[in-house]
Amino acid sequence: MANILIIGGHGKVALLLAPLLVERGDEVTSIIRNPDHSADIEKTGASPLVSDIESLNTEQLASLFAGHDAIVWSAGAGGGAPERTYAVDRDAAIRSMDAAAIAGVDRYVMVSYFGASTDHGVPEDNSFFAYAEAKAAADERLRTTGLSWTILGPSTLTLDPPTGLIDTTAEESGSVSRADVAAVIAEVLHRDDTIGRSILFNEGSTPIAEAVSPR
């Protein structure tokens, strides 16, 4: 059993993740911005925590994080203005890493995306550019921390039912269900052999527990 904090708790993946963790005995807290979403969080078995991570400084975040065993970053600005994308997907994410270290929360799982990289190749005039830049910066910063991190890079997300099967060997992005992404997060959280690794994946034919094992 662990005390797990999900940042971005009302996202589609997070809402699928929380009940998986609760079912196996973890105590889950989901951070949300909108108090109207509290009932949705409670239905998952998690405890809602209303807070705006975009506006909190590092010390304030550390206070929120204290007492937890692991953090899952599943938040995002959701597109729109580049300024907010940088503010959430890059700046708030990086502050959360520093806050985790201050609070003594060593385990940190970042939900990124398949193509995240400093050489992502997205043109500056593309609407996806700010997100690509923000995620690349956050992922790179996480790799330099002393946290026990795992970066997950799912491909294009779908609303398909879960299969429990993924492919971590593909070199090109395909698609994967949000339900299977949630299952991957739940799997890696308690596995030391996923620490310090970036795991990219599509839907596939290999059971998740086997697929995330080091090759």
PDB file of C-alpha atoms in Angstrom:
ATOM      1  CA  MET A   1       0.000   0.000   0.000  1.00  0.00           C
ATOM      2  CA  ALA A   2       1.227   3.483  -0.869  1.00  0.00           C
ATOM      3  CA  ASN A   3      -0.010   7.053  -0.658  1.00  0.00           C
ATOM      4  CA  ILE A   4      -0.138   8.232  -4.258  1.00  0.00           C
ATOM      5  CA  LEU A   5      -0.818  11.746  -5.476  1.00  0.00           C
ATOM      6  CA  ILE A   6      -2.190  12.231  -8.993  1.00  0.00           C
ATOM      7  CA  ILE A   7      -1.680  15.699 -10.467  1.00  0.00           C
ATOM      8  CA  GLY A   8      -4.320  16.372 -13.079  1.00  0.00           C
ATOM      9  CA  GLY A   9      -6.816  14.137 -11.354  1.00  0.00           C
ATOM     10  CA  HIS A  10      -9.827  14.889 -13.546  1.00  0.00           C
ATOM     11  CA  GLY A  11      -8.118  13.979 -16.808  1.00  0.00           C
ATOM     12  CA  LYS A  12      -9.426  10.967 -18.696  1.00  0.00           C
ATOM     13  CA  VAL A  13      -6.350   8.855 -17.936  1.00  0.00           C
ATOM     14  CA  ALA A  14      -6.264   9.878 -14.283  1.00  0.00           C
ATOM     15  CA  LEU A  15      -9.930   8.993 -13.777  1.00  0.00           C
ATOM     16  CA  LEU A  16      -9.158   5.508 -15.078  1.00  0.00           C
ATOM     17  CA  LEU A  17      -5.958   5.207 -13.058  1.00  0.00           C
ATOM     18  CA  ALA A  18      -7.350   6.073  -9.626  1.00  0.00           C
ATOM     19  CA  PRO A  19      -9.687   3.064  -9.276  1.00  0.00           C
ATOM     20  CA  LEU A  20      -6.904   0.695 -10.371  1.00  0.00           C
ATOM     21  CA  LEU A  21      -4.700   1.990  -7.573  1.00  0.00           C
ATOM     22  CA  VAL A  22      -7.499   2.024  -5.010  1.00  0.00           C
ATOM     23  CA  GLU A  23      -8.443  -1.548  -5.900  1.00  0.00           C
ATOM     24  CA  ARG A  24      -4.979  -2.796  -5.087  1.00  0.00           C
ATOM     25  CA  GLY A  25      -4.977  -1.004  -1.736  1.00  0.00           C
ATOM     26  CA  ASP A  26      -3.248   2.295  -2.408  1.00  0.00           C
ATOM     27  CA  GLU A  27      -4.491   5.509  -0.853  1.00  0.00           C
ATOM     28  CA  VAL A  28      -5.008   7.959  -3.695  1.00  0.00           C
ATOM     29  CA  THR A  29      -5.358  11.730  -3.693  1.00  0.00           C
ATOM     30  CA  SER A  30      -6.247  13.478  -6.950  1.00  0.00           C
ATOM     31  CA  ILE A  31      -5.479  17.167  -7.411  1.00  0.00           C
ATOM     32  CA  ILE A  32      -8.145  19.076  -9.335  1.00  0.00           C
ATOM     33  CA  ARG A  33      -8.680  22.763 -10.121  1.00  0.00           C
ATOM     34  CA  ASN A  34     -12.461  22.766 -10.231  1.00  0.00           C
ATOM     35  CA  PRO A  35     -14.287  21.898  -6.999  1.00  0.00           C
ATOM     36  CA  ASP A  36     -17.278  20.841  -9.099  1.00  0.00           C
ATOM     37  CA  HIS A  37     -15.215  17.817 -10.154  1.00  0.00           C
ATOM     38  CA  SER A  38     -14.884  16.520  -6.591  1.00  0.00           C
ATOM     39  CA  ALA A  39     -17.785  14.087  -6.944  1.00  0.00           C
ATOM     40  CA  ASP A  40     -16.194  12.528 -10.026  1.00  0.00           C
ATOM     41  CA  ILE A  41     -12.999  11.954  -8.064  1.00  0.00           C
ATOM     42  CA  GLU A  42     -14.848  10.442  -5.126  1.00  0.00           C
ATOM     43  CA  LYS A  43     -16.537   7.961  -7.466  1.00  0.00           C
ATOM     44  CA  THR A  44     -13.085   6.573  -8.332  1.00  0.00           C
ATOM     45  CA  GLY A  45     -12.353   5.911  -4.668  1.00  0.00           C
ATOM     46  CA  ALA A  46      -9.750   8.671  -4.515  1.00  0.00           C
ATOM     47  CA  SER A  47      -9.822  11.765  -2.323  1.00  0.00           C
ATOM     48  CA  PRO A  48     -10.156  15.085  -4.181  1.00  0.00           C
ATOM     49  CA  LEU A  49      -7.737  17.897  -3.376  1.00  0.00           C
ATOM     50  CA  VAL A  50      -8.734  21.234  -4.899  1.00  0.00           C
ATOM     51  CA  SER A  51      -5.683  23.282  -5.820  1.00  0.00           C
ATOM     52  CA  ASP A  52      -4.314  25.186  -8.804  1.00  0.00           C
ATOM     53  CA  ILE A  53      -0.828  23.841  -9.446  1.00  0.00           C
ATOM     54  CA  GLU A  54      -0.235  26.528 -12.064  1.00  0.00           C
ATOM     55  CA  SER A  55      -0.363  29.262  -9.431  1.00  0.00           C
ATOM     56  CA  LEU A  56       1.520  27.552  -6.593  1.00  0.00           C
ATOM     57  CA  ASN A  57       5.212  28.119  -6.002  1.00  0.00           C
ATOM     58  CA  THR A  58       7.667  25.347  -5.197  1.00  0.00           C
ATOM     59  CA  GLU A  59       7.304  25.608  -1.428  1.00  0.00           C
ATOM     60  CA  GLN A  60       3.508  25.547  -1.628  1.00  0.00           C
ATOM     61  CA  LEU A  61       3.634  22.483  -3.848  1.00  0.00           C
ATOM     62  CA  ALA A  62       6.005  20.798  -1.418  1.00  0.00           C
ATOM     63  CA  SER A  63       3.466  21.322   1.347  1.00  0.00           C
ATOM     64  CA  LEU A  64       0.818  19.590  -0.783  1.00  0.00           C
ATOM     65  CA  PHE A  65       3.147  16.716  -1.572  1.00  0.00           C
ATOM     66  CA  ALA A  66       4.345  16.018   1.970  1.00  0.00           C
ATOM     67  CA  GLY A  67       3.378  12.607   3.286  1.00  0.00           C
ATOM     68  CA  HIS A  68       2.932  10.939  -0.085  1.00  0.00           C
ATOM     69  CA  ASP A  69       5.024   8.085  -1.428  1.00  0.00           C
ATOM     70  CA  ALA A  70       4.701   8.771  -5.146  1.00  0.00           C
ATOM     71  CA  ILE A  71       3.551  11.419  -7.585  1.00  0.00           C
ATOM     72  CA  VAL A  72       1.970  10.882 -10.989  1.00  0.00           C
ATOM     73  CA  TRP A  73       2.065  13.898 -13.290  1.00  0.00           C
ATOM     74  CA  SER A  74      -0.940  13.546 -15.584  1.00  0.00           C
ATOM     75  CA  ALA A  75      -1.777  17.238 -15.901  1.00  0.00           C
ATOM     76  CA  GLY A  76      -1.736  19.437 -18.968  1.00  0.00           C
ATOM     77  CA  ALA A  77      -2.974  22.745 -20.251  1.00  0.00           C
ATOM     78  CA  GLY A  78      -4.943  20.934 -22.935  1.00  0.00           C
ATOM     79  CA  GLY A  79      -3.775  23.066 -25.841  1.00  0.00           C
ATOM     80  CA  GLY A  80      -4.885  26.612 -26.399  1.00  0.00           C
ATOM     81  CA  ALA A  81      -2.631  29.562 -25.648  1.00  0.00           C
ATOM     82  CA  PRO A  82       1.094  28.765 -25.846  1.00  0.00           C
ATOM     83  CA  GLU A  83       1.710  30.854 -22.730  1.00  0.00           C
ATOM     84  CA  ARG A  84      -0.488  28.598 -20.621  1.00  0.00           C
ATOM     85  CA  THR A  85       0.977  25.475 -22.196  1.00  0.00           C
ATOM     86  CA  TYR A  86       4.438  26.579 -21.085  1.00  0.00           C
ATOM     87  CA  ALA A  87       3.089  27.625 -17.687  1.00  0.00           C
ATOM     88  CA  VAL A  88       1.553  24.208 -16.959  1.00  0.00           C
ATOM     89  CA  ASP A  89       3.313  21.564 -19.041  1.00  0.00           C
ATOM     90  CA  ARG A  90       6.799  22.980 -18.515  1.00  0.00           C
ATOM     91  CA  ASP A  91       7.032  25.423 -15.611  1.00  0.00           C
ATOM     92  CA  ALA A  92       4.550  23.882 -13.159  1.00  0.00           C
ATOM     93  CA  ALA A  93       5.819  20.412 -14.000  1.00  0.00           C
ATOM     94  CA  ILE A  94       9.401  21.438 -13.251  1.00  0.00           C
ATOM     95  CA  ARG A  95       8.357  23.127 -10.000  1.00  0.00           C
ATOM     96  CA  SER A  96       6.607  19.905  -9.013  1.00  0.00           C
ATOM     97  CA  MET A  97       9.860  17.991  -9.406  1.00  0.00           C
ATOM     98  CA  ASP A  98      11.729  20.418  -7.164  1.00  0.00           C
ATOM     99  CA  ALA A  99       8.832  20.301  -4.699  1.00  0.00           C
ATOM    100  CA  ALA A 100       8.871  16.506  -4.667  1.00  0.00           C
ATOM    101  CA  ALA A 101      12.537  16.568  -3.701  1.00  0.00           C
ATOM    102  CA  ILE A 102      11.878  19.085  -0.908  1.00  0.00           C
ATOM    103  CA  ALA A 103       8.936  17.031   0.382  1.00  0.00           C
ATOM    104  CA  GLY A 104      10.895  13.787   0.289  1.00  0.00           C
ATOM    105  CA  VAL A 105       8.623  12.165  -2.303  1.00  0.00           C
ATOM    106  CA  ASP A 106      11.142  10.151  -4.270  1.00  0.00           C
ATOM    107  CA  ARG A 107       8.958   8.252  -6.755  1.00  0.00           C
ATOM    108  CA  TYR A 108       7.773  10.319  -9.715  1.00  0.00           C
ATOM    109  CA  VAL A 109       6.002   9.086 -12.832  1.00  0.00           C
ATOM    110  CA  MET A 110       5.646  11.520 -15.714  1.00  0.00           C
ATOM    111  CA  VAL A 111       3.007  10.962 -18.392  1.00  0.00           C
ATOM    112  CA  SER A 112       4.542  12.398 -21.544  1.00  0.00           C
ATOM    113  CA  TYR A 113       3.953  11.369 -25.167  1.00  0.00           C
ATOM    114  CA  PHE A 114       5.595   9.117 -27.728  1.00  0.00           C
ATOM    115  CA  GLY A 115       7.453  11.785 -29.698  1.00  0.00           C
ATOM    116  CA  ALA A 116       8.669  13.921 -26.806  1.00  0.00           C
ATOM    117  CA  SER A 117      12.274  14.966 -27.405  1.00  0.00           C
ATOM    118  CA  THR A 118      14.394  18.085 -27.606  1.00  0.00           C
ATOM    119  CA  ASP A 119      14.748  17.332 -31.326  1.00  0.00           C
ATOM    120  CA  HIS A 120      11.006  16.747 -31.814  1.00  0.00           C
ATOM    121  CA  GLY A 121      11.047  18.404 -35.235  1.00  0.00           C
ATOM    122  CA  VAL A 122       7.727  20.227 -34.845  1.00  0.00           C
ATOM    123  CA  PRO A 123       7.849  23.536 -36.799  1.00  0.00           C
ATOM    124  CA  GLU A 124       7.470  26.750 -34.809  1.00  0.00           C
ATOM    125  CA  ASP A 125       4.402  27.733 -36.796  1.00  0.00           C
ATOM    126  CA  ASN A 126       2.660  24.473 -35.877  1.00  0.00           C
ATOM    127  CA  SER A 127       0.036  24.724 -33.106  1.00  0.00           C
ATOM    128  CA  PHE A 128       1.644  21.681 -31.438  1.00  0.00           C
ATOM    129  CA  PHE A 129       5.038  23.422 -31.108  1.00  0.00           C
ATOM    130  CA  ALA A 130       4.519  24.879 -27.615  1.00  0.00           C
ATOM    131  CA  TYR A 131       3.393  21.530 -26.231  1.00  0.00           C
ATOM    132  CA  ALA A 132       6.318  19.710 -27.853  1.00  0.00           C
ATOM    133  CA  GLU A 133       8.765  22.245 -26.432  1.00  0.00           C
ATOM    134  CA  ALA A 134       7.184  22.206 -22.985  1.00  0.00           C
ATOM    135  CA  LYS A 135       7.109  18.424 -22.649  1.00  0.00           C
ATOM    136  CA  ALA A 136      10.665  18.077 -23.948  1.00  0.00           C
ATOM    137  CA  ALA A 137      11.922  20.574 -21.373  1.00  0.00           C
ATOM    138  CA  ALA A 138      10.017  18.926 -18.517  1.00  0.00           C
ATOM    139  CA  ASP A 139      11.174  15.437 -19.439  1.00  0.00           C
ATOM    140  CA  GLU A 140      14.792  16.534 -19.758  1.00  0.00           C
ATOM    141  CA  ARG A 141      14.675  18.252 -16.389  1.00  0.00           C
ATOM    142  CA  LEU A 142      13.196  15.172 -14.734  1.00  0.00           C
ATOM    143  CA  ARG A 143      16.069  13.067 -16.056  1.00  0.00           C
ATOM    144  CA  THR A 144      18.561  15.339 -14.304  1.00  0.00           C
ATOM    145  CA  THR A 145      16.898  15.155 -10.886  1.00  0.00           C
ATOM    146  CA  GLY A 146      17.753  12.734  -8.134  1.00  0.00           C
ATOM    147  CA  LEU A 147      14.172  11.445  -8.091  1.00  0.00           C
ATOM    148  CA  SER A 148      13.268   7.848  -8.825  1.00  0.00           C
ATOM    149  CA  TRP A 149      11.590   8.770 -12.078  1.00  0.00           C
ATOM    150  CA  THR A 150       9.864   6.971 -14.909  1.00  0.00           C
ATOM    151  CA  ILE A 151       8.753   8.752 -18.080  1.00  0.00           C
ATOM    152  CA  LEU A 152       5.899   7.167 -20.006  1.00  0.00           C
ATOM    153  CA  GLY A 153       5.418   7.979 -23.681  1.00  0.00           C
ATOM    154  CA  PRO A 154       2.086   6.660 -24.923  1.00  0.00           C
ATOM    155  CA  SER A 155       1.186   7.192 -28.563  1.00  0.00           C
ATOM    156  CA  THR A 156      -2.064   8.740 -29.802  1.00  0.00           C
ATOM    157  CA  LEU A 157      -4.716   8.202 -27.145  1.00  0.00           C
ATOM    158  CA  THR A 158      -8.030   6.528 -27.883  1.00  0.00           C
ATOM    159  CA  LEU A 159     -11.163   5.758 -25.905  1.00  0.00           C
ATOM    160  CA  ASP A 160     -11.076   2.093 -26.869  1.00  0.00           C
ATOM    161  CA  PRO A 161     -11.605  -0.566 -24.185  1.00  0.00           C
ATOM    162  CA  PRO A 162      -8.469  -1.824 -22.436  1.00  0.00           C
ATOM    163  CA  THR A 163      -6.679  -4.848 -23.850  1.00  0.00           C
ATOM    164  CA  GLY A 164      -3.884  -5.172 -21.292  1.00  0.00           C
ATOM    165  CA  LEU A 165      -1.517  -5.548 -24.247  1.00  0.00           C
ATOM    166  CA  ILE A 166       1.058  -3.010 -25.476  1.00  0.00           C
ATOM    167  CA  ASP A 167       4.151  -2.734 -27.670  1.00  0.00           C
ATOM    168  CA  THR A 168       7.247  -1.036 -26.229  1.00  0.00           C
ATOM    169  CA  THR A 169       9.483  -1.886 -29.191  1.00  0.00           C
ATOM    170  CA  ALA A 170       7.861   0.194 -31.926  1.00  0.00           C
ATOM    171  CA  GLU A 171       9.925   2.988 -33.439  1.00  0.00           C
ATOM    172  CA  GLU A 172       6.942   4.948 -34.730  1.00  0.00           C
ATOM    173  CA  SER A 173       3.917   6.246 -32.879  1.00  0.00           C
ATOM    174  CA  GLY A 174       0.617   4.466 -33.345  1.00  0.00           C
ATOM    175  CA  SER A 175      -2.242   4.542 -30.877  1.00  0.00           C
ATOM    176  CA  VAL A 176      -3.155   3.146 -27.477  1.00  0.00           C
ATOM    177  CA  SER A 177      -6.240   3.318 -25.289  1.00  0.00           C
ATOM    178  CA  ARG A 178      -6.329   5.624 -22.299  1.00  0.00           C
ATOM    179  CA  ALA A 179      -7.407   2.638 -20.224  1.00  0.00           C
ATOM    180  CA  ASP A 180      -4.212   0.810 -21.123  1.00  0.00           C
ATOM    181  CA  VAL A 181      -2.160   3.921 -20.354  1.00  0.00           C
ATOM    182  CA  ALA A 182      -3.736   3.952 -16.892  1.00  0.00           C
ATOM    183  CA  ALA A 183      -2.836   0.280 -16.469  1.00  0.00           C
ATOM    184  CA  VAL A 184       0.765   0.972 -17.491  1.00  0.00           C
ATOM    185  CA  ILE A 185       1.049   3.758 -14.908  1.00  0.00           C
ATOM    186  CA  ALA A 186      -0.336   1.476 -12.215  1.00  0.00           C
ATOM    187  CA  GLU A 187       2.129  -1.236 -13.207  1.00  0.00           C
ATOM    188  CA  VAL A 188       5.287   0.883 -13.233  1.00  0.00           C
ATOM    189  CA  LEU A 189       4.562   2.771 -10.018  1.00  0.00           C
ATOM    190  CA  HIS A 190       5.524  -0.117  -7.763  1.00  0.00           C
ATOM    191  CA  ARG A 191       8.303  -1.571  -9.898  1.00  0.00           C
ATOM    192  CA  ASP A 192      11.891  -0.569  -9.242  1.00  0.00           C
ATOM    193  CA  ASP A 193      12.973  -1.972 -12.609  1.00  0.00           C
ATOM    194  CA  THR A 194      11.167   0.892 -14.355  1.00  0.00           C
ATOM    195  CA  ILE A 195      13.051   3.610 -12.454  1.00  0.00           C
ATOM    196  CA  GLY A 196      15.315   5.777 -14.586  1.00  0.00           C
ATOM    197  CA  ARG A 197      13.674   4.649 -17.818  1.00  0.00           C
ATOM    198  CA  SER A 198      11.641   6.259 -20.581  1.00  0.00           C
ATOM    199  CA  ILE A 199       9.065   3.785 -21.849  1.00  0.00           C
ATOM    200  CA  LEU A 200       7.387   4.526 -25.188  1.00  0.00           C
ATOM    201  CA  PHE A 201       4.472   2.365 -26.204  1.00  0.00           C
ATOM    202  CA  ASN A 202       1.639   1.670 -28.625  1.00  0.00           C
ATOM    203  CA  GLU A 203      -1.140  -0.842 -28.383  1.00  0.00           C
ATOM    204  CA  GLY A 204       0.324  -4.261 -29.060  1.00  0.00           C
ATOM    205  CA  SER A 205       0.332  -7.946 -28.261  1.00  0.00           C
ATOM    206  CA  THR A 206       2.507  -8.201 -25.128  1.00  0.00           C
ATOM    207  CA  PRO A 207       0.999  -8.188 -21.619  1.00  0.00           C
ATOM    208  CA  ILE A 208       1.772  -4.921 -19.863  1.00  0.00           C
ATOM    209  CA  ALA A 209       3.726  -6.465 -16.979  1.00  0.00           C
ATOM    210  CA  GLU A 210       6.018  -8.204 -19.444  1.00  0.00           C
ATOM    211  CA  ALA A 211       6.224  -5.318 -21.895  1.00  0.00           C
ATOM    212  CA  VAL A 212       7.546  -2.807 -19.346  1.00  0.00           C
ATOM    213  CA  SER A 213      10.279  -5.161 -18.132  1.00  0.00           C
ATOM    214  CA  PRO A 214      13.823  -4.135 -19.105  1.00  0.00           C
ATOM    215  CA  ARG A 215      15.001  -5.703 -22.323  1.00  0.00           C
TER     216      ARG A 215
END
